[in-house]
Coordinates of C-alpha atoms in Angstrom, one line a residue:
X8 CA 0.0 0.0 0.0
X9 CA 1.5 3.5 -1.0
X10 CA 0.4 6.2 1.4
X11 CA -1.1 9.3 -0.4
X12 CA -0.6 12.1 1.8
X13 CA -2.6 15.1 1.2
X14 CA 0.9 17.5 2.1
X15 CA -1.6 20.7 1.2
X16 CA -3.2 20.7 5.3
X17 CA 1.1 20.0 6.8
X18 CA 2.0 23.1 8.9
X19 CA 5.1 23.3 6.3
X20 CA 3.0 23.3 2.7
X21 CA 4.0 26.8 1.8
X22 CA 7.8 26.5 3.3
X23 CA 7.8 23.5 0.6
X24 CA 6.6 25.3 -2.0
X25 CA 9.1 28.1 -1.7
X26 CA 12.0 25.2 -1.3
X27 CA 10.7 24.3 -4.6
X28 CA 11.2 27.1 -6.1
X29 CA 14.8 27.5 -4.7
X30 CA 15.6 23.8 -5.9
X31 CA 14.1 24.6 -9.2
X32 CA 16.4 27.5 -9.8
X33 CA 19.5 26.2 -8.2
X34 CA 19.6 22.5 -9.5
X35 CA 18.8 22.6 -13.3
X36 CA 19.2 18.9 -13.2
X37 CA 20.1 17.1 -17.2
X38 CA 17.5 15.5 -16.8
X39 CA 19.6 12.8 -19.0
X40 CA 17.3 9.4 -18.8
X41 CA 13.9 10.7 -18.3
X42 CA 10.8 11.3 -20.3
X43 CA 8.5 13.8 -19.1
X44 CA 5.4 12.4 -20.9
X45 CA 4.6 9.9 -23.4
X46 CA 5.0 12.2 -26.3
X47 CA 8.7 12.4 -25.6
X48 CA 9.2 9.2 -26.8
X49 CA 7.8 10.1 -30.3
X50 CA 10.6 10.8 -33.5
X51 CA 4.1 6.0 -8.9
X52 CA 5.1 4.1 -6.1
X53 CA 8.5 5.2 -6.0
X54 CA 8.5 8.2 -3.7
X55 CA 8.2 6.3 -0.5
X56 CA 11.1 4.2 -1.4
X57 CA 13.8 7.3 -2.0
X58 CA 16.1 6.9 1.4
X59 CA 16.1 10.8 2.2
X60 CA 19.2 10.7 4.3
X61 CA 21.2 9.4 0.7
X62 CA 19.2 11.7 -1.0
X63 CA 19.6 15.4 1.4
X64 CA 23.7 14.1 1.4
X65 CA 23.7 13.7 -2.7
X66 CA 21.8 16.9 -2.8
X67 CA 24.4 18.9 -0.5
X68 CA 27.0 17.7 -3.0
X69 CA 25.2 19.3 -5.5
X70 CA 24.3 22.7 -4.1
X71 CA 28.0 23.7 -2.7
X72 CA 28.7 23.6 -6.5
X73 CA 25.9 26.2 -7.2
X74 CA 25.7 28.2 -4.0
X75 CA 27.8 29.3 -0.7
X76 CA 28.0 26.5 1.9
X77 CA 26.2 28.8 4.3
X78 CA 23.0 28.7 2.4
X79 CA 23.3 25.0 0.9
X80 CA 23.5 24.6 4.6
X81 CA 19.9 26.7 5.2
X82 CA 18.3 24.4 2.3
X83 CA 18.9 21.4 3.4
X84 CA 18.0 22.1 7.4
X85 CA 14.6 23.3 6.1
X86 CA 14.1 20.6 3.9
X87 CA 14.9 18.2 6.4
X88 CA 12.0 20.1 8.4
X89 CA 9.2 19.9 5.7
X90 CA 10.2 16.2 4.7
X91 CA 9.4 15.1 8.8
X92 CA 5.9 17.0 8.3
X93 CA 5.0 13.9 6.9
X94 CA 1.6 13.6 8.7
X95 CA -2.1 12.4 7.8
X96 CA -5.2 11.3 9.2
X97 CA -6.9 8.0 8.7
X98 CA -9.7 6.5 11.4
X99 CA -9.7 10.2 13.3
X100 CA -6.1 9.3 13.9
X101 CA -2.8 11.5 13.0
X102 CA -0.1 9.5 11.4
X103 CA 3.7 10.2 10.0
X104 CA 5.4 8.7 7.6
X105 CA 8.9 8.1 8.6
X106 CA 9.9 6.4 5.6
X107 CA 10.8 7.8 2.7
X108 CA 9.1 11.3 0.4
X109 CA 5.4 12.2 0.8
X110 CA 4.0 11.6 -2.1
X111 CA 1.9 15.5 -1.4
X112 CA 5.1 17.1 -1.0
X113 CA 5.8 20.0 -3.6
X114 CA 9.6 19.2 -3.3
X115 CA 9.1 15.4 -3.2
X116 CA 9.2 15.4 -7.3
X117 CA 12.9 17.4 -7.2
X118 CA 14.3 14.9 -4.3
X119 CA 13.6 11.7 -6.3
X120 CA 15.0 13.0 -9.5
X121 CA 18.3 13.9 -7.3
X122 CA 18.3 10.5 -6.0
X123 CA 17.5 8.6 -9.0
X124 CA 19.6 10.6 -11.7
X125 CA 22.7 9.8 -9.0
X126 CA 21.7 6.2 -8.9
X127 CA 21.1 6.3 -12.8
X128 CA 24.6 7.8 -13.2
X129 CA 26.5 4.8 -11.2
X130 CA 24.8 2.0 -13.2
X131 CA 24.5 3.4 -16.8
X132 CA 27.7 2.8 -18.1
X133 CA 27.6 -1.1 -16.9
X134 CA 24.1 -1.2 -18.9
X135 CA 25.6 -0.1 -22.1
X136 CA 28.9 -1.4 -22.2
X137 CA 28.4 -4.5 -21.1
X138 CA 24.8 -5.6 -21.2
X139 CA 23.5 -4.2 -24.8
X140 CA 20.8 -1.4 -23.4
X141 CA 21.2 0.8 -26.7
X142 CA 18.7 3.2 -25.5
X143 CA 17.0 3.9 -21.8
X144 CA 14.1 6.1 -20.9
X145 CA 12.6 6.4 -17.5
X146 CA 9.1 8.6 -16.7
X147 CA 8.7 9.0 -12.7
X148 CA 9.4 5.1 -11.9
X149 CA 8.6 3.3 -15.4
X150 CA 11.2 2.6 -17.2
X151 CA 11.8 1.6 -21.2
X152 CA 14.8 0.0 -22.6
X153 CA 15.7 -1.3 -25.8
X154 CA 18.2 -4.4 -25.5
X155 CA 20.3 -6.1 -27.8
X156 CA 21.2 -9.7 -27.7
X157 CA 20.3 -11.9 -24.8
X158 CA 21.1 -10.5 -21.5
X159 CA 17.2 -9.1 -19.9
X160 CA 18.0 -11.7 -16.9
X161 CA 21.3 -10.1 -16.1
X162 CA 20.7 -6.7 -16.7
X163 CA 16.9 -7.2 -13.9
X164 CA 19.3 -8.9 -11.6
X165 CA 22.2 -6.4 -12.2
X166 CA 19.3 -3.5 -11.0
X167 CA 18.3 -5.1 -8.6
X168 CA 21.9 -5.3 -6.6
X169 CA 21.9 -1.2 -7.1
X170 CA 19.9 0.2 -4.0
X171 CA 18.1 -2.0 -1.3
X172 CA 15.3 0.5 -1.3
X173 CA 15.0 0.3 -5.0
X174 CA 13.0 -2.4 -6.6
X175 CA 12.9 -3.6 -10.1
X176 CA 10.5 -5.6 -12.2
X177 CA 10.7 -6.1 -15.9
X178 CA 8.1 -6.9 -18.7
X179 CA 9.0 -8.0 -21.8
X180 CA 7.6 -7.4 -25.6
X181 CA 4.9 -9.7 -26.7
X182 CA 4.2 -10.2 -30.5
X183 CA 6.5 -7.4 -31.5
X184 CA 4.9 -5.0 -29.2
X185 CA 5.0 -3.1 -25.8
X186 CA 2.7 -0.5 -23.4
X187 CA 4.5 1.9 -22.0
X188 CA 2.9 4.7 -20.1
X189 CA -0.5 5.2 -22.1
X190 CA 1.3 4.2 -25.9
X191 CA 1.5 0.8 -27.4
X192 CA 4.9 0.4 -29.4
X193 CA 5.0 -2.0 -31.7
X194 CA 8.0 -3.1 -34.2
X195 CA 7.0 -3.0 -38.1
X196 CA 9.4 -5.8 -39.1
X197 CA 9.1 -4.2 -42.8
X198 CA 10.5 -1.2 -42.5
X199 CA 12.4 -1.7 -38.7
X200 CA 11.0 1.3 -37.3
X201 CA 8.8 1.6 -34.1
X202 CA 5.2 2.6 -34.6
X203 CA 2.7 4.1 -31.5
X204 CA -0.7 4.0 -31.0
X205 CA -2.6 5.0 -28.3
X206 CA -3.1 2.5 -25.5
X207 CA -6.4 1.6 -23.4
X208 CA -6.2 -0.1 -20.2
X209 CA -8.8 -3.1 -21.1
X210 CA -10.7 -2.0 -17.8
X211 CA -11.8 1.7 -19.5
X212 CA -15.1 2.0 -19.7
X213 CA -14.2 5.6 -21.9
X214 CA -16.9 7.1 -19.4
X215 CA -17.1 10.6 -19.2
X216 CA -18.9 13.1 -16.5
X217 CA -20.9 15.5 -18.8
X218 CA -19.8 18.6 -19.2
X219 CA -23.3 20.2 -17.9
X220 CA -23.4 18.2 -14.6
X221 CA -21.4 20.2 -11.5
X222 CA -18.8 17.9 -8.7
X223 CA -20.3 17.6 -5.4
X224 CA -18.4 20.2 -4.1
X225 CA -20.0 22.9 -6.2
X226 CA -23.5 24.9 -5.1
X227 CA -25.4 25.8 -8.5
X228 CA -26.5 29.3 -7.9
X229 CA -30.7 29.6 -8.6
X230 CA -32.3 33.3 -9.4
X231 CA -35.7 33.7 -7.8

């Protein structure tokens, strides 16, 4: 179960909505390996796992290379603040998470890319040396790789060794295609070139709320 913590009601919402502004400006991570949505790669779990010890150390690194060590110092003390505001309410009862990034945090999206792009760093060169990964894409925590020859077993087990936190699963192409994020790639063994369509979970119903009907949150005004 992946706890969704509505961060909005934390004492330190707005603190971390200024940090992530800060981090924002300051970081200006590659962004080397990632996708940002499925129309990138045309011609969710993973926040609770991030260890944010690792991750503030990693991130320290990085800012004394961007900013003076007095104020690298400042970011990370009131991050460490915000990230232990991880509190929520289930049965009338106030929980924290002590584990890991809220997934209602506004900086928790900055912290994991710091922590993965670091991990991502350490193993990529093993993956395309030595175990054929000729191209790697990763959105949030899905990842898409295109392998050549015969070494998926090695390169899930060699992911796996990387972080304890970390966990890795694998599915392979069926019948010359693959769903990724919400496209279905498929190889056209004519021409050798990847095709896309759109894909459809076979649970959608493709139900829709009409646009004249209001959410139960909203009071239709009446004139008298």
């Amino acid at each position: 179960m992946r706890p969704i913590i509505n961060y909005r009601s934390a004492p330190a919402y707005k603190l971390s909505k200024y940090l992530k502004t800060i981090l924002k400006h300051k970081l200006e991570l590659p962004n080397k390996y990632i996708v940002t949505n499925a129309a990138d790669l045309y011609p969710k779990d993973l926040y609770p796992s991030i260890p944010t010890t690792e991750t503030m150390d990693i991130l320290f690194r990085i800012l004394l290379g961007k900013t003076e060590k007095k104020i690298a110092k400042e970011i990370i003390n009131t991050l460490k603040t915000t990230i232990n505001q991880n509190y929520f309410r289930f049965n009338n009862k106030i929980y924290r998470q002590i584990n890991g990034l809220g997934m209602g945090n506004p900086t928790s999206a900055i912290l994991m890319e710091v922590f993965m792009q670091s991990l991502e760093e350490k193993y990529m060169e093993h993956l395309t040396t030595n175990l054929g990964v000729s191209f790697y894409a990763r959105y949030v925590d899905d990842i898409i790789c295109i392998i050549t020859g015969d070494k998926k077993e090695q390169i899930l087990d060699y992911l796996k060794e990387q972080h304890k936190n970390i966990a890795f699963t694998m599915d392979k192409e069926e019948k010359g295609k693959l769903n990724y994020l919400d496209l279905t790639i498929k190889i056209n063994k004519t021409t050798n070139r990847l095709e896309y369509e759109i894909y459809r979970n076979p649970t959608a119903t493709d139900t829709v709320i009409h646009e004249t009907l209001l959410p139960p949150t909203t009071t239709q005004k009446r004139s008298i």
